[in-house]
Coordinates of C-alpha atoms in Angstrom, one line a residue:
X272 CA 0.0 0.0 0.0
X273 CA 1.5 3.3 -1.1
X274 CA 2.0 5.9 1.7
X275 CA 1.1 8.7 -0.7
X276 CA -2.5 7.5 -0.5
X277 CA -2.6 9.1 3.0
X278 CA -1.6 12.6 1.9
X279 CA -3.8 15.7 2.0
X280 CA -3.4 19.4 1.7
X281 CA -3.5 21.5 4.8
X282 CA -3.0 25.3 4.8
X283 CA -0.4 26.2 7.4
X284 CA -2.8 28.6 9.2
X285 CA -5.0 25.6 10.1
X286 CA -2.2 24.3 12.4
X287 CA -3.2 25.3 15.9
X288 CA -0.6 27.3 17.8
X289 CA -2.6 27.7 21.0
X290 CA -5.1 25.4 22.7
X291 CA -8.8 26.3 22.9
X292 CA -9.9 28.0 26.1
X293 CA -11.5 26.4 28.0
X294 CA -10.4 22.9 27.0
X295 CA -13.8 21.7 25.9
X296 CA -14.5 24.8 23.8
X297 CA -12.6 23.0 21.0
X298 CA -14.7 21.9 18.0
X299 CA -15.8 18.3 17.5
X300 CA -16.4 16.6 14.2
X301 CA -18.8 13.7 14.9
X302 CA -18.2 11.1 12.2
X303 CA -20.7 8.3 11.8
X304 CA -19.1 5.3 9.9
X305 CA -22.3 3.4 9.4
X306 CA -24.4 6.3 8.0
X307 CA -21.3 7.8 6.1
X308 CA -22.0 11.3 7.4
X309 CA -20.7 13.8 9.9
X310 CA -21.9 16.6 12.1
X311 CA -20.2 19.8 13.4
X312 CA -20.3 20.2 17.2
X313 CA -18.3 21.4 20.3
X314 CA -16.4 19.0 22.5
X315 CA -18.5 20.1 25.4
X316 CA -21.4 18.4 23.5
X317 CA -19.7 15.0 23.8
X318 CA -22.2 13.6 26.3
X319 CA -24.9 13.8 23.6
X320 CA -23.3 10.9 21.7
X321 CA -22.3 8.8 24.7
X322 CA -24.8 6.7 26.7
X323 CA -25.0 4.9 30.0
X324 CA -22.9 1.8 30.1
X325 CA -20.3 3.0 27.6
X326 CA -16.8 2.1 28.6
X327 CA -14.4 5.0 28.0
X328 CA -10.7 4.2 28.1
X329 CA -8.2 7.0 28.7
X330 CA -4.4 7.2 28.7
X331 CA -3.2 8.5 32.0
X332 CA 0.4 9.0 31.0
X333 CA 2.0 12.3 32.0
X334 CA 4.4 14.4 29.8
X335 CA 7.8 14.9 31.3
X336 CA 9.9 18.1 30.7
X337 CA 12.0 16.3 28.2
X338 CA 13.6 19.1 26.2
X339 CA 17.1 20.2 27.3
X340 CA 18.9 23.1 25.6
X341 CA 22.6 23.5 25.5
X342 CA 25.6 24.0 23.3
X343 CA 28.5 21.9 22.0
X344 CA 31.5 22.4 24.3
X345 CA 34.1 24.7 22.7
X346 CA 31.7 26.0 20.1
X347 CA 28.7 28.3 19.8
X348 CA 26.5 25.6 18.1
X349 CA 23.1 25.4 19.9
X350 CA 22.0 21.9 20.7
X351 CA 18.7 20.4 21.7
X352 CA 18.2 17.0 23.3
X353 CA 14.8 15.4 23.6
X354 CA 15.2 12.8 26.3
X355 CA 13.3 9.7 25.2
X356 CA 13.9 7.0 27.8
X357 CA 16.4 6.0 30.5
X358 CA 18.5 2.9 29.7
X359 CA 20.3 2.8 33.0
X360 CA 21.2 5.4 35.6
X361 CA 22.6 8.4 33.9
X362 CA 22.4 6.9 30.4
X363 CA 19.5 7.8 28.1
X364 CA 18.2 7.5 24.6
X365 CA 17.7 11.0 23.2
X366 CA 16.8 12.7 19.9
X367 CA 19.4 15.3 19.2
X368 CA 19.5 18.3 16.9
X369 CA 21.5 19.2 14.9
X370 CA 22.2 15.6 14.3
X371 CA 25.2 16.1 12.0
X372 CA 27.1 17.8 14.8
X373 CA 26.3 15.2 17.5
X374 CA 29.0 12.7 16.7
X375 CA 30.2 10.0 19.0
X376 CA 32.3 11.6 21.6
X377 CA 30.8 15.0 21.3
X378 CA 30.2 16.8 24.6
X379 CA 27.3 19.2 25.2
X380 CA 27.0 21.8 28.0
X381 CA 23.4 21.7 29.3
X382 CA 21.3 23.8 31.7
X383 CA 23.6 26.9 31.6
X384 CA 26.6 24.8 32.4
X385 CA 25.1 22.9 35.3
X386 CA 25.2 19.6 33.5
X387 CA 27.0 17.9 30.6
X388 CA 26.1 15.2 28.0
X389 CA 28.5 12.9 26.2
X390 CA 27.4 11.1 23.0
X391 CA 28.1 7.4 23.3
X392 CA 26.3 6.0 20.3
X393 CA 24.6 7.1 17.1
X394 CA 21.3 5.6 16.1
X395 CA 18.8 6.1 13.2
X396 CA 16.8 9.2 12.5
X397 CA 18.6 11.5 15.0
X398 CA 18.6 9.0 18.0
X399 CA 21.6 9.1 20.3
X400 CA 22.7 7.3 23.4
X401 CA 24.0 9.9 25.8
X402 CA 25.6 9.9 29.2
X403 CA 24.5 12.7 31.5
X404 CA 26.8 14.2 34.2
X405 CA 24.8 16.4 36.6
X406 CA 24.7 17.2 40.3
X407 CA 21.2 15.7 40.4
X408 CA 19.5 12.5 39.0
X409 CA 18.4 13.1 35.4
X410 CA 14.7 13.2 36.5
X411 CA 15.5 16.1 38.8
X412 CA 17.6 17.8 36.1
X413 CA 14.6 17.7 33.8
X414 CA 12.3 19.1 36.4
X415 CA 14.7 21.9 37.1
X416 CA 15.8 22.8 33.5
X417 CA 13.6 20.8 31.1
X418 CA 11.1 22.5 28.8
X419 CA 7.7 21.2 27.5
X420 CA 8.4 19.0 24.4
X421 CA 6.0 20.9 22.2
X422 CA 5.9 19.6 18.6
X423 CA 8.0 21.4 16.0
X424 CA 4.9 22.5 14.0
X425 CA 4.0 24.8 16.9
X426 CA 6.1 27.6 15.5
X427 CA 4.9 30.6 17.5
X428 CA 7.8 33.0 18.2
X429 CA 7.6 33.1 22.0
X430 CA 9.2 30.5 24.2
X431 CA 7.0 27.9 25.8
X432 CA 4.7 29.5 28.3
X433 CA 4.0 28.5 31.9
X434 CA 0.5 27.6 30.8
X435 CA 1.8 25.1 28.3
X436 CA 2.7 22.9 31.2
X437 CA -0.9 22.8 32.2
X438 CA -2.4 22.7 28.8
X439 CA 0.0 20.1 27.3
X440 CA -1.2 17.7 30.0
X441 CA -4.5 15.9 30.3
X442 CA -6.4 16.7 33.5
X443 CA -6.1 13.0 34.4
X444 CA -2.4 12.7 33.7
X445 CA -0.8 10.6 36.5
X446 CA 2.1 8.5 35.4
X447 CA 5.3 10.3 34.2
X448 CA 6.9 9.0 31.0
X449 CA 5.7 10.6 27.8
X450 CA 7.6 13.0 25.5
X451 CA 4.4 14.1 23.7
X452 CA 0.9 14.4 25.0
X453 CA -1.9 11.9 24.2
X454 CA -3.7 14.8 22.5
X455 CA -7.2 13.5 22.3
X456 CA -7.4 13.7 26.0
X457 CA -6.5 17.4 26.1
X458 CA -10.1 18.4 25.5
X459 CA -11.5 16.9 28.7
X460 CA -12.3 19.0 31.7
X461 CA -13.0 17.8 35.3
X462 CA -16.6 19.0 34.8
X463 CA -17.0 17.2 31.5
X464 CA -15.7 14.0 33.1
X465 CA -18.2 14.4 36.0
X466 CA -21.0 14.9 33.5
X467 CA -20.1 11.7 31.7
X468 CA -19.9 9.7 35.0
X469 CA -23.2 11.2 36.1
X470 CA -24.7 9.8 32.9
X471 CA -23.6 6.3 33.6
X472 CA -20.4 6.3 31.5
X473 CA -17.6 4.3 32.9
X474 CA -14.1 5.7 32.6
X475 CA -11.0 3.4 32.9
X476 CA -7.3 4.1 32.6
X477 CA -4.5 2.5 30.6
X478 CA -0.9 3.9 30.2
X479 CA 1.1 4.2 27.0
X480 CA 4.1 6.5 27.3
X481 CA 4.2 8.4 24.1
X482 CA 7.6 8.2 22.3
X483 CA 9.0 8.3 18.8
X484 CA 6.9 5.3 17.8
X485 CA 3.8 7.6 17.9
X486 CA 5.1 10.7 16.2
X487 CA 8.1 9.8 14.1
X488 CA 7.4 10.3 10.4
X489 CA 7.0 7.3 8.1
X490 CA 9.6 7.4 5.4
X491 CA 9.4 4.3 3.2
X492 CA 7.0 4.5 0.2
X493 CA 5.3 1.2 1.2
X494 CA 3.2 1.3 4.3
X495 CA 3.9 -2.4 5.0
X496 CA 7.7 -1.7 5.2
X497 CA 7.4 0.3 8.4
X498 CA 8.0 -0.9 11.9
X499 CA 7.0 1.4 14.8
X500 CA 9.4 1.9 17.7
X501 CA 8.0 0.2 20.8
X502 CA 6.6 2.2 23.7
X503 CA 6.1 1.3 27.3
X504 CA 2.5 0.4 27.9
X505 CA 0.3 -1.1 30.7
X506 CA -3.3 -2.3 30.7
X507 CA -4.2 -2.8 34.3
X508 CA -6.2 -5.9 35.4
X509 CA -9.2 -3.8 36.5
X510 CA -9.4 -2.0 33.1
X511 CA -9.0 -5.3 31.2
X512 CA -11.9 -6.8 33.3
X513 CA -14.1 -3.7 32.8
X514 CA -13.5 -3.8 29.0
X515 CA -14.2 -7.5 28.7
X516 CA -17.3 -7.2 30.8
X517 CA -18.7 -4.4 28.7
X518 CA -18.0 -6.3 25.5
X519 CA -19.7 -9.4 26.9
X520 CA -22.8 -7.3 27.7
X521 CA -22.9 -5.6 24.3
X522 CA -21.8 -2.2 25.6
X523 CA -19.5 0.1 23.6
X524 CA -15.7 0.5 24.1
X525 CA -14.7 4.1 23.4
X526 CA -11.0 4.8 23.2
X527 CA -9.8 8.3 23.9
X528 CA -6.9 8.6 21.4
X529 CA -4.8 6.4 19.2
X530 CA -2.6 5.5 22.1
X531 CA -5.5 4.0 24.1
X532 CA -6.6 2.2 20.9
X533 CA -3.1 0.8 20.4
X534 CA -2.7 -0.3 24.0
X535 CA -6.1 -2.2 24.0
X536 CA -5.3 -3.9 20.7
X537 CA -1.8 -4.8 21.9
X538 CA -3.3 -6.4 25.0
X539 CA -6.1 -8.3 23.2
X540 CA -6.0 -11.9 22.0
X541 CA -7.3 -13.0 18.6
X542 CA -10.9 -13.1 19.9
X543 CA -10.7 -9.5 21.3
X544 CA -10.4 -10.6 24.9
X545 CA -8.2 -8.0 26.7
X546 CA -5.5 -9.3 29.0
X547 CA -3.8 -7.4 31.8
X548 CA -0.4 -6.7 30.3
X549 CA 2.7 -4.5 30.8
X550 CA 5.6 -4.3 28.4
X551 CA 6.7 -2.8 25.1
X552 CA 3.8 -2.1 22.7
X553 CA 4.7 -2.0 19.0
X554 CA 1.4 -2.8 17.3
X555 CA 1.1 -0.9 13.9
X556 CA -2.5 -0.4 12.9
X557 CA -3.2 0.5 9.2
X558 CA -5.9 -0.3 6.7
X559 CA -6.3 -4.1 6.5
X560 CA -5.9 -4.5 10.2
X561 CA -9.1 -5.7 11.9
X562 CA -9.7 -3.6 15.1
X563 CA -10.9 -6.1 17.6
X564 CA -11.7 -4.1 20.8
X565 CA -12.7 -0.5 20.1
X566 CA -16.2 0.5 18.9
X567 CA -15.7 4.3 18.9
X568 CA -12.7 6.7 18.9
X569 CA -12.0 10.2 20.1
X570 CA -9.0 11.6 18.3
X571 CA -7.4 14.8 17.0
X572 CA -6.7 15.6 13.3
X573 CA -3.4 14.1 12.4
X574 CA -0.5 14.8 10.1
X575 CA -0.5 13.6 6.5
X576 CA 1.3 10.2 5.9
X577 CA 1.5 9.6 9.7
X578 CA 1.0 6.3 11.6
X579 CA -1.9 8.1 13.4
X580 CA -3.7 8.9 10.2
X581 CA -3.2 5.3 9.1
X582 CA -4.8 4.1 12.3
X583 CA -8.0 6.2 12.0
X584 CA -8.1 5.1 8.3
X585 CA -8.1 1.5 9.4
X586 CA -10.9 2.3 11.8
X587 CA -13.2 4.2 9.5
X588 CA -11.9 3.8 6.0
X589 CA -9.3 5.8 4.1
X590 CA -11.5 7.6 1.6
X591 CA -14.2 8.4 4.2
X592 CA -11.6 9.8 6.7
X593 CA -9.9 11.9 4.0
X594 CA -13.4 13.3 2.9
X595 CA -14.0 14.2 6.6
X596 CA -10.6 15.9 6.8
X597 CA -11.5 17.9 3.6
X598 CA -14.7 19.0 5.3
X599 CA -12.7 20.0 8.4
X600 CA -10.2 22.0 6.3
X601 CA -13.1 23.8 4.5
X602 CA -14.9 24.5 7.8
X603 CA -11.7 25.9 9.3
X604 CA -11.2 23.3 12.0
X605 CA -7.9 23.6 13.9
X606 CA -5.4 20.7 13.3
X607 CA -2.8 18.7 15.2
X608 CA -1.9 18.7 18.9
X609 CA -3.5 21.9 20.1
X610 CA -6.3 21.6 17.5
X611 CA -9.9 20.2 17.4
X612 CA -11.2 16.7 17.7
X613 CA -13.2 14.0 16.0
X614 CA -15.5 11.4 17.5
X615 CA -15.7 8.4 15.2
X616 CA -18.7 6.3 15.8

């Protein structure tokens, strides 16, 4: 399958640079797969389409302050490290820019000279293994000096704002580990969650720590040639039991985000029975994949040719999704992480 089939035109001004205020004031495109139609709404209207007994699954991962700024020692070259995951104490996988300058042995001064990084290994697509020398554990270094890992398409000229730390987290974020937000969840407010619960909607957590496997661009022309980098995930026993009980009783499973969808599919057996599971999730969902667990999906509008767009196309059909995206562009919806949402029924 040719990756170019998942391309679409998006005017740059449709890429959201700021989140909606309040969170649930964002727009919601409600897409009905069965009737092949859609409806424009607001996210605060979400309870209209959910009903008592629905089982909503959310990703409670929390974004860490993963961006560290610095400079190559002995040079004026600015460097950015995006700390991806800890391999062992003081040694991390990181995405580095500019990649051509971060050779093995290069040393980077970080946090205004308070810490240093040494490049130990080079990987693919900008990945490096770095050793961090700092007066604190790396987690504390990030808390002191790290910045929100906003995506590169958020190109506003000001530095990350204090409110980005609040708005680039879901209100239910609990478990530290992501280097990008599970963006479908950014639209929920405590009040909206209370309204859903009062209407008899169940809400259950999973964890999938968002890493390069979610957001790294797909580069090979053939979709089938891609392999996603694995990401740490956990489906708790209580969530697995709740999902299986709902399915057995004919109730809907509604995933908030592609990460929740991937976690559930990764934890499910061939019959769609979800197991409690913790490990490295690398499931790649694209057209031709049979989604076994999820009945409805809350998701943002995704980049062309991305694994996320392939996932929603597997769920609802490529042509139908691209038609819905064309409607969203024409109606001036806001796209990507800080943008508007879809509910795919």
